[in-house]
CSV table of C-alpha atoms in Angstrom, one decimal:
chain,number,residue,atom,x,y,z
A,1,UNK,CA,-52.2,105.6,105.6
A,2,UNK,CA,-51.1,102.0,105.2
A,3,UNK,CA,-52.5,99.5,107.7
A,4,UNK,CA,-50.5,96.9,109.6
A,5,UNK,CA,-52.6,93.8,109.0
A,6,UNK,CA,-50.2,91.6,111.0
A,7,UNK,CA,-50.6,94.0,114.0
A,8,UNK,CA,-54.4,94.0,113.6
A,9,UNK,CA,-54.5,90.2,113.9
A,10,UNK,CA,-51.8,90.1,116.5
A,11,UNK,CA,-49.4,87.8,114.6
A,12,UNK,CA,-45.8,88.1,113.4
A,13,UNK,CA,-45.0,88.9,109.8
A,14,UNK,CA,-43.7,85.4,109.1
A,15,UNK,CA,-46.9,83.8,110.6
A,16,UNK,CA,-48.1,80.6,109.0
A,17,UNK,CA,-51.5,80.2,107.4
A,18,UNK,CA,-52.7,78.2,110.4
A,19,UNK,CA,-51.5,80.9,112.8
A,20,UNK,CA,-53.4,83.6,110.8
A,21,UNK,CA,-56.6,81.4,110.8
A,22,UNK,CA,-56.3,80.8,114.6
A,23,UNK,CA,-55.8,84.5,115.3
A,24,UNK,CA,-58.7,85.6,113.0
A,25,UNK,CA,-61.1,83.0,114.5
A,26,UNK,CA,-60.4,84.2,118.1
A,27,UNK,CA,-60.7,87.9,117.3
A,28,UNK,CA,-63.7,87.5,115.1
A,29,UNK,CA,-65.6,85.7,117.8
A,30,UNK,CA,-64.6,88.4,120.3
A,31,UNK,CA,-65.6,91.4,118.2
A,32,UNK,CA,-68.6,90.1,116.3
A,33,UNK,CA,-71.3,92.8,116.6
A,34,UNK,CA,-73.9,90.2,117.7
A,35,UNK,CA,-71.7,89.3,120.7
A,36,UNK,CA,-69.8,92.5,121.5
A,37,UNK,CA,-72.1,95.5,122.1
A,38,UNK,CA,-69.3,98.1,122.4
A,39,UNK,CA,-69.7,101.0,120.1
A,40,UNK,CA,-66.4,100.3,118.3
A,41,UNK,CA,-67.0,96.6,117.9
A,42,UNK,CA,-68.5,96.8,114.3
A,43,UNK,CA,-65.5,98.9,113.1
A,44,UNK,CA,-63.0,96.6,114.8
A,45,UNK,CA,-64.8,93.5,113.3
A,46,UNK,CA,-64.6,95.0,109.8
A,47,UNK,CA,-60.9,95.8,110.3
A,48,UNK,CA,-60.2,92.2,111.4
A,49,UNK,CA,-62.0,90.8,108.4
A,50,UNK,CA,-60.2,93.2,106.1
A,51,UNK,CA,-56.8,92.0,107.4
A,52,UNK,CA,-57.8,88.3,107.3
A,53,UNK,CA,-59.1,88.6,103.7
A,54,UNK,CA,-55.6,89.7,102.6
A,55,UNK,CA,-53.3,87.6,104.8
A,56,UNK,CA,-55.5,84.5,104.4
A,57,UNK,CA,-55.0,84.7,100.6
A,58,UNK,CA,-51.4,83.7,99.6
A,59,UNK,CA,-51.4,85.9,96.5
A,60,UNK,CA,-52.8,89.0,98.3
A,61,UNK,CA,-50.5,88.4,101.2
A,62,UNK,CA,-47.5,88.5,98.8
A,63,UNK,CA,-48.8,91.8,97.3
A,64,UNK,CA,-49.4,93.3,100.7
A,65,UNK,CA,-45.9,92.3,101.9
A,66,UNK,CA,-44.5,94.1,98.8
A,67,UNK,CA,-46.7,97.2,98.6
A,68,UNK,CA,-48.7,97.5,101.8
A,69,UNK,CA,-52.5,98.0,102.3
A,70,UNK,CA,-52.6,101.0,100.0
A,71,UNK,CA,-52.0,98.7,97.0
A,72,UNK,CA,-55.6,97.4,97.3
A,73,UNK,CA,-57.0,100.9,97.2
A,74,UNK,CA,-55.3,102.0,94.0
A,75,UNK,CA,-56.7,99.3,91.7
A,76,UNK,CA,-53.7,97.0,92.1
A,77,UNK,CA,-56.0,94.2,93.2
A,78,UNK,CA,-59.5,93.6,94.6
A,79,UNK,CA,-59.1,94.0,98.3
A,80,UNK,CA,-61.3,93.9,101.3
A,81,UNK,CA,-64.5,94.6,99.4
A,82,UNK,CA,-64.5,91.1,98.0
A,83,UNK,CA,-64.8,88.7,100.8
A,84,UNK,CA,-65.5,85.8,98.4
A,85,UNK,CA,-67.6,83.0,99.7
A,86,UNK,CA,-68.1,84.5,103.2
A,87,UNK,CA,-71.5,85.3,104.6
A,88,UNK,CA,-71.3,87.3,107.9
A,89,UNK,CA,-75.0,86.8,108.4
A,90,UNK,CA,-74.4,83.2,109.2
A,91,UNK,CA,-71.6,84.0,111.7
A,92,UNK,CA,-73.6,83.5,114.9
A,93,UNK,CA,-75.2,80.2,113.9
A,94,UNK,CA,-72.3,78.2,112.8
A,95,UNK,CA,-69.0,80.0,113.1
A,96,UNK,CA,-66.8,77.0,112.2
A,97,UNK,CA,-68.6,76.5,108.8
A,98,UNK,CA,-68.4,80.1,107.9
A,99,UNK,CA,-64.8,80.3,109.0
A,100,UNK,CA,-63.8,77.4,106.7
A,101,UNK,CA,-65.8,79.1,103.9
A,102,UNK,CA,-63.8,82.3,104.3
A,103,UNK,CA,-60.4,80.6,103.9
A,104,UNK,CA,-61.3,77.8,101.4
A,105,UNK,CA,-63.9,79.5,99.3
A,106,UNK,CA,-66.4,76.7,99.7
A,107,UNK,CA,-68.8,75.2,102.2
A,108,UNK,CA,-68.1,71.9,104.0
A,109,UNK,CA,-69.1,68.9,102.0
A,110,UNK,CA,-72.2,67.0,102.6
A,111,UNK,CA,-71.9,63.7,104.5
A,112,UNK,CA,-70.2,61.1,102.4
A,113,UNK,CA,-72.0,58.1,103.9
A,114,UNK,CA,-74.9,56.9,106.0
A,115,UNK,CA,-75.1,57.3,109.8
A,116,UNK,CA,-73.3,55.1,112.2
A,117,UNK,CA,-75.4,52.8,114.4
A,118,UNK,CA,-74.7,51.4,117.9
A,119,UNK,CA,-76.0,48.3,119.7
A,120,UNK,CA,-75.1,46.1,122.6
A,121,UNK,CA,-74.3,42.4,122.9
A,122,UNK,CA,-74.1,40.3,126.0
A,123,UNK,CA,-71.8,37.2,126.1
A,124,UNK,CA,-70.6,34.7,128.8
A,125,UNK,CA,-67.2,34.6,130.3
A,126,UNK,CA,-66.6,31.2,128.6
A,127,UNK,CA,-67.5,32.8,125.2
A,128,UNK,CA,-65.1,35.7,125.9
A,129,UNK,CA,-62.4,33.1,126.7
A,130,UNK,CA,-62.9,31.0,123.6
A,131,UNK,CA,-64.1,33.5,121.1
A,132,UNK,CA,-67.4,33.0,119.3
A,133,UNK,CA,-69.7,34.1,116.5
A,134,UNK,CA,-73.0,35.8,117.4
A,135,UNK,CA,-75.9,36.8,115.2
A,136,UNK,CA,-77.6,40.2,115.7
A,137,UNK,CA,-81.1,40.9,114.5
A,138,UNK,CA,-81.6,44.6,113.6
A,139,UNK,CA,-84.3,46.8,112.2
A,140,UNK,CA,-82.7,49.5,110.1
A,141,UNK,CA,-83.1,51.4,106.8
A,142,UNK,CA,-81.3,49.9,103.8
A,143,UNK,CA,-81.1,51.0,100.2
A,144,UNK,CA,-84.3,50.4,98.3
A,145,UNK,CA,-84.0,47.2,96.2
A,146,UNK,CA,-86.2,48.6,93.4
A,147,UNK,CA,-84.3,51.8,92.7
A,148,UNK,CA,-81.0,50.7,94.1
A,149,UNK,CA,-81.2,53.5,96.7
A,150,UNK,CA,-81.5,56.3,94.2
A,151,UNK,CA,-85.1,57.2,95.0
A,152,UNK,CA,-86.1,57.2,91.3
A,153,UNK,CA,-85.9,55.4,88.0
A,154,UNK,CA,-85.0,58.3,85.7
A,155,UNK,CA,-82.9,61.4,86.3
A,156,UNK,CA,-81.6,64.4,84.5
A,157,UNK,CA,-78.8,66.9,85.4
A,158,UNK,CA,-80.1,69.9,87.2
A,159,UNK,CA,-80.1,72.9,84.8
A,160,UNK,CA,-79.9,75.5,87.6
A,161,UNK,CA,-76.7,74.2,89.1
A,162,UNK,CA,-75.3,72.2,86.2
A,163,UNK,CA,-75.1,69.2,88.4
A,164,UNK,CA,-72.9,70.7,91.1
A,165,UNK,CA,-75.6,70.8,93.8
A,166,UNK,CA,-74.6,74.4,94.7
A,167,UNK,CA,-75.5,77.9,93.6
A,168,UNK,CA,-73.5,81.1,94.1
A,169,UNK,CA,-75.5,84.0,95.5
A,170,UNK,CA,-74.3,87.7,95.6
A,171,UNK,CA,-75.8,90.1,98.0
A,172,UNK,CA,-75.1,93.5,99.5
A,173,UNK,CA,-74.0,93.9,103.1
A,174,UNK,CA,-72.4,96.5,105.3
A,175,UNK,CA,-69.0,95.2,104.1
A,176,UNK,CA,-69.8,95.5,100.4
A,177,UNK,CA,-70.9,92.8,98.0
A,178,UNK,CA,-70.7,89.3,99.5
A,179,UNK,CA,-70.7,86.1,97.5
A,180,UNK,CA,-72.0,83.0,99.2
A,181,UNK,CA,-72.4,79.4,98.2
A,182,UNK,CA,-75.7,77.7,99.0
A,183,UNK,CA,-77.4,74.4,98.3
A,184,UNK,CA,-79.3,74.4,95.0
A,185,UNK,CA,-83.0,74.9,95.7
A,186,UNK,CA,-84.1,73.2,92.5
A,187,UNK,CA,-82.5,69.8,93.3
A,188,UNK,CA,-81.9,70.2,97.1
A,189,UNK,CA,-78.2,69.9,96.5
A,190,UNK,CA,-78.3,66.5,94.8
A,191,UNK,CA,-77.3,67.8,91.3
A,192,UNK,CA,-80.0,65.8,89.6
A,193,UNK,CA,-83.7,66.1,89.2
A,194,UNK,CA,-85.9,63.0,89.8
A,195,UNK,CA,-88.1,62.5,86.7
A,196,UNK,CA,-89.6,59.2,87.8
A,197,UNK,CA,-89.8,58.8,91.6
A,198,UNK,CA,-89.7,55.3,93.0
A,199,UNK,CA,-93.1,54.2,94.3
A,200,UNK,CA,-91.7,51.4,96.5
A,201,UNK,CA,-89.7,53.8,98.7
A,202,UNK,CA,-91.7,57.0,97.9
A,203,UNK,CA,-88.5,58.6,96.4
A,204,UNK,CA,-86.6,58.3,99.7
A,205,UNK,CA,-84.2,55.7,98.3
A,206,UNK,CA,-84.5,53.7,101.6
A,207,UNK,CA,-86.6,50.9,103.0
A,208,UNK,CA,-87.1,49.7,106.6
A,209,UNK,CA,-85.9,46.1,106.9
A,210,UNK,CA,-85.0,43.4,109.4
A,211,UNK,CA,-81.5,42.2,108.8
A,212,UNK,CA,-79.1,39.7,110.5
A,213,UNK,CA,-75.5,40.6,111.1
A,214,UNK,CA,-72.8,38.1,112.2
A,215,UNK,CA,-70.3,39.3,114.8
A,216,UNK,CA,-67.1,37.4,115.2
A,217,UNK,CA,-66.0,37.9,118.9
A,218,UNK,CA,-62.2,37.5,119.4
A,219,UNK,CA,-61.0,35.5,122.3
A,220,UNK,CA,-60.0,37.5,125.3
A,221,UNK,CA,-62.4,40.4,124.6
A,222,UNK,CA,-63.1,42.5,127.7
A,223,UNK,CA,-66.3,44.0,129.1
A,224,UNK,CA,-67.2,47.3,127.5
A,225,UNK,CA,-65.2,46.8,124.4
A,226,UNK,CA,-66.5,48.2,121.2
A,227,UNK,CA,-66.4,46.4,117.9
A,228,UNK,CA,-66.7,48.2,114.6
A,229,UNK,CA,-68.4,46.5,111.7
A,230,UNK,CA,-67.8,48.6,108.6
A,231,UNK,CA,-70.6,49.1,106.2
A,232,UNK,CA,-73.3,47.6,108.5
A,233,UNK,CA,-74.6,50.9,109.8
A,234,UNK,CA,-77.4,53.2,108.5
A,235,UNK,CA,-78.0,53.9,104.8
A,236,UNK,CA,-78.3,57.2,103.0
A,237,UNK,CA,-79.6,57.8,99.5
A,238,UNK,CA,-76.8,57.3,96.9
A,239,UNK,CA,-74.1,56.9,99.6
A,240,UNK,CA,-72.3,54.0,101.2
A,241,UNK,CA,-73.7,52.7,104.5
A,242,UNK,CA,-72.3,53.9,107.8
A,243,UNK,CA,-70.7,51.6,110.4
A,244,UNK,CA,-72.2,49.5,113.2
A,245,UNK,CA,-70.6,49.7,116.6
A,246,UNK,CA,-71.3,46.7,118.9
A,247,UNK,CA,-70.6,47.2,122.6
A,248,UNK,CA,-69.7,44.0,124.4
A,249,UNK,CA,-70.9,43.2,127.9
A,250,UNK,CA,-70.0,40.1,129.9
A,251,UNK,CA,-72.6,38.3,132.0
A,252,UNK,CA,-71.8,37.9,135.7
A,253,UNK,CA,-70.2,34.5,136.3
A,254,UNK,CA,-71.3,32.3,139.3
A,255,UNK,CA,-67.7,31.4,140.2
A,256,UNK,CA,-65.2,33.6,138.7
A,257,UNK,CA,-64.4,37.3,139.0
A,258,UNK,CA,-62.3,38.9,136.2
A,259,UNK,CA,-59.6,41.4,136.7
A,260,UNK,CA,-57.9,42.3,133.3
A,261,UNK,CA,-57.0,38.8,132.1
A,262,UNK,CA,-56.7,37.1,135.5
A,263,UNK,CA,-59.5,35.2,137.1
A,264,UNK,CA,-60.2,35.1,140.9
A,265,UNK,CA,-61.9,32.2,142.6
A,266,UNK,CA,-62.9,31.7,146.2
A,267,UNK,CA,-62.6,28.1,147.5
A,268,UNK,CA,-63.7,26.7,150.8
A,269,UNK,CA,-61.2,24.4,152.5
A,270,UNK,CA,-61.8,21.9,155.3
A,271,UNK,CA,-60.0,22.3,158.7
A,272,UNK,CA,-58.1,19.1,158.4
A,273,UNK,CA,-57.2,19.8,154.8
A,274,UNK,CA,-55.6,23.0,155.8
A,275,UNK,CA,-53.8,21.5,158.8
A,276,UNK,CA,-52.6,18.2,157.2
A,277,UNK,CA,-52.3,19.5,153.6
A,278,UNK,CA,-54.1,17.9,150.7
A,279,UNK,CA,-54.7,18.0,147.0
A,280,UNK,CA,-58.0,19.4,145.8
A,281,UNK,CA,-59.7,19.8,142.4
A,282,UNK,CA,-60.2,23.4,141.3
A,283,UNK,CA,-62.7,24.4,138.5
A,284,UNK,CA,-61.2,26.3,135.6
A,285,UNK,CA,-62.6,27.7,132.4
A,286,UNK,CA,-61.2,24.8,130.4
A,287,UNK,CA,-62.4,22.1,132.8
A,288,UNK,CA,-60.6,21.4,136.0
A,289,UNK,CA,-57.1,21.3,137.6
A,290,UNK,CA,-55.5,19.9,140.7
A,291,UNK,CA,-54.1,22.3,143.4
A,292,UNK,CA,-51.7,21.2,146.1
A,293,UNK,CA,-52.5,22.6,149.6
A,294,UNK,CA,-49.4,22.6,151.8
A,295,UNK,CA,-49.7,21.6,155.5
A,296,UNK,CA,-50.7,24.5,157.8
A,297,UNK,CA,-52.3,26.6,155.2
A,298,UNK,CA,-54.0,29.7,156.7
A,299,UNK,CA,-57.4,31.0,155.7
A,300,UNK,CA,-57.1,33.7,153.1
A,301,UNK,CA,-54.0,32.3,151.5
A,302,UNK,CA,-53.7,33.0,147.7
A,303,UNK,CA,-52.5,30.4,145.2
A,304,UNK,CA,-51.6,31.4,141.6
A,305,UNK,CA,-52.4,28.9,138.8
A,306,UNK,CA,-50.3,30.3,135.9
A,307,UNK,CA,-51.9,30.3,132.4
A,308,UNK,CA,-55.3,29.4,133.7
A,309,UNK,CA,-56.8,32.8,133.1
A,310,UNK,CA,-58.2,34.5,130.0
A,311,UNK,CA,-56.3,34.7,126.7
A,312,UNK,CA,-54.7,38.0,126.0
A,313,UNK,CA,-56.6,40.0,123.4
A,314,UNK,CA,-54.7,40.2,120.1
A,315,UNK,CA,-51.4,38.7,121.4
A,316,UNK,CA,-50.2,35.3,122.6
A,317,UNK,CA,-50.5,34.1,126.2
A,318,UNK,CA,-53.0,33.8,129.0
A,319,UNK,CA,-53.6,35.5,132.3
A,320,UNK,CA,-53.5,33.5,135.6
A,321,UNK,CA,-56.2,32.1,137.9
A,322,UNK,CA,-55.9,33.3,141.5
A,323,UNK,CA,-57.4,31.0,144.1
A,324,UNK,CA,-58.1,32.3,147.6
A,325,UNK,CA,-58.8,29.5,150.2
A,326,UNK,CA,-61.1,30.0,153.2
A,327,UNK,CA,-60.7,27.5,156.0
A,328,UNK,CA,-64.1,26.2,157.0
A,329,UNK,CA,-64.5,25.9,160.8
A,330,UNK,CA,-67.4,23.5,161.6
A,331,UNK,CA,-70.1,24.8,163.9
A,332,UNK,CA,-71.8,21.5,164.6
A,333,UNK,CA,-69.6,18.5,165.8
A,334,UNK,CA,-70.5,15.0,166.8
A,335,UNK,CA,-69.5,13.5,170.1
A,336,UNK,CA,-66.5,11.6,168.7
A,337,UNK,CA,-65.3,14.7,166.7
A,338,UNK,CA,-65.4,16.7,169.9
A,339,UNK,CA,-63.4,14.1,171.8
A,340,UNK,CA,-60.7,14.0,169.0
A,341,UNK,CA,-60.4,17.8,169.0
A,342,UNK,CA,-60.0,17.9,172.8
A,343,UNK,CA,-57.2,15.4,172.5
A,344,UNK,CA,-55.6,17.5,169.8
A,345,UNK,CA,-55.9,20.6,172.0
A,346,UNK,CA,-54.2,18.8,174.8
A,347,UNK,CA,-51.4,17.7,172.5
A,348,UNK,CA,-51.0,21.3,171.2
A,349,UNK,CA,-50.3,22.5,174.7
A,350,UNK,CA,-50.4,26.3,175.0
A,351,UNK,CA,-53.5,28.1,173.8
A,352,UNK,CA,-52.4,30.5,171.0
A,353,UNK,CA,-54.8,33.2,172.2
A,354,UNK,CA,-53.5,33.0,175.8
A,355,UNK,CA,-50.0,33.3,174.6
A,356,UNK,CA,-51.0,36.4,172.7
A,357,UNK,CA,-52.7,37.9,175.8
A,358,UNK,CA,-49.5,37.4,177.8
A,359,UNK,CA,-47.5,39.2,175.1
A,360,UNK,CA,-49.9,42.2,175.2
A,361,UNK,CA,-49.7,42.4,179.0
A,362,UNK,CA,-45.8,42.4,178.9
A,363,UNK,CA,-45.8,45.2,176.3
A,364,UNK,CA,-47.7,47.6,178.6
A,365,UNK,CA,-45.7,46.8,181.8
C-alpha cells in the first residue's frame, strides 16, 4: 500500500524544501526514541525519516510524485534504506548538525578562522568628544614565526583521506546500512600529515606573545559602544585570525552628565545675579562660553546652549549643552548686608508667603 509521505510530515504537496525540513525537524525531535518512550515512537520515527529521505531529495521527490512510495520497493530507486550521510546515533547529542547532514549529505565545516576576542577600554568625555587614538597591550596567541603557523616544516597529503580531512564510514543500524562522514583519524581532519613538527611551537602552530593594537576612537562615541577590529583576534593553525571587539566605557566627568549627545551642567547663581540679571561664564568641552541670565531668573531654570554638546556619531552636527541654575541663598550675612535686605523687604511690600497663605484660606471658605 502506497504511503502518503506528505501526510506523514504534515505538509502540503507543493511544500518547499524549507517547509519539509522544518516539519521533519519538529517531528523527529518529538518522536525520537531516546525522548519519546511510547511503544509506537520507534516505528513513527522510522516512518518520519523514510518520508523525509524521499521528500528531502529533489530527484526522489519527483519520482514519488509520479509513482508513489511503492516505486522505491520495486527496484525503481534506492529508497528509505539509504539514509546517506545520516547517523541517528548522534541525534541526541547535536540534532542541528545531524539534521543538516541528512539534507546536505555533509557535516558542517570546521571553523574558517581563529576565535574572536573581547576587551574593554576606558576614555574621558573629552576624548569621546574629540576622537582619539588609544594603544592596547594584549597577551594572545599568534601564528608561530618559525613555521608560519603551520605547526611543522614538512608535510605530505594524508593517504587515508586523500587530503579531504574526512572519511566515510558505513555501519548497520535498525534502519539499515547508514553512511556517515567523520573526521579522519590519521590526520585529525587536517588533510595532511606533519613529517617535521616545529620545535618552537611544539607543532601547535601558535605562540603566546604580547602585542600592541592601535584603536582609533571616532568622535561622538557613546558609553558601551563596541568597536570591531578585523583580524586582531585569536589565531588558529593555518587559518586567518579572528576579530577583536573593544567595548568603550566613559569615565565619570566631574562637571558634565551626558544624555545621548546633550550635556547637562549644574551652575550655582548668586541671589543678586538672579534678581538683577547678569552675564556669567560657563565651562564647555571646548573651553568656555558666556551665558546671559535674565532679570528675575528662578532657581531651577534651564538654559539651552545650542551646539555645545557632543558631536553626533557618524553624521554632522552636535548636541546641546543644558545649563540648570541654582540660586544660592546666603546663610551668613554681615550687618550691612542684613540692613540692605531689610530695606529691600520694606520696598517689596507684601510678603509673598503671606499672600499665598491668604489665598489658601479664601479657597477653603
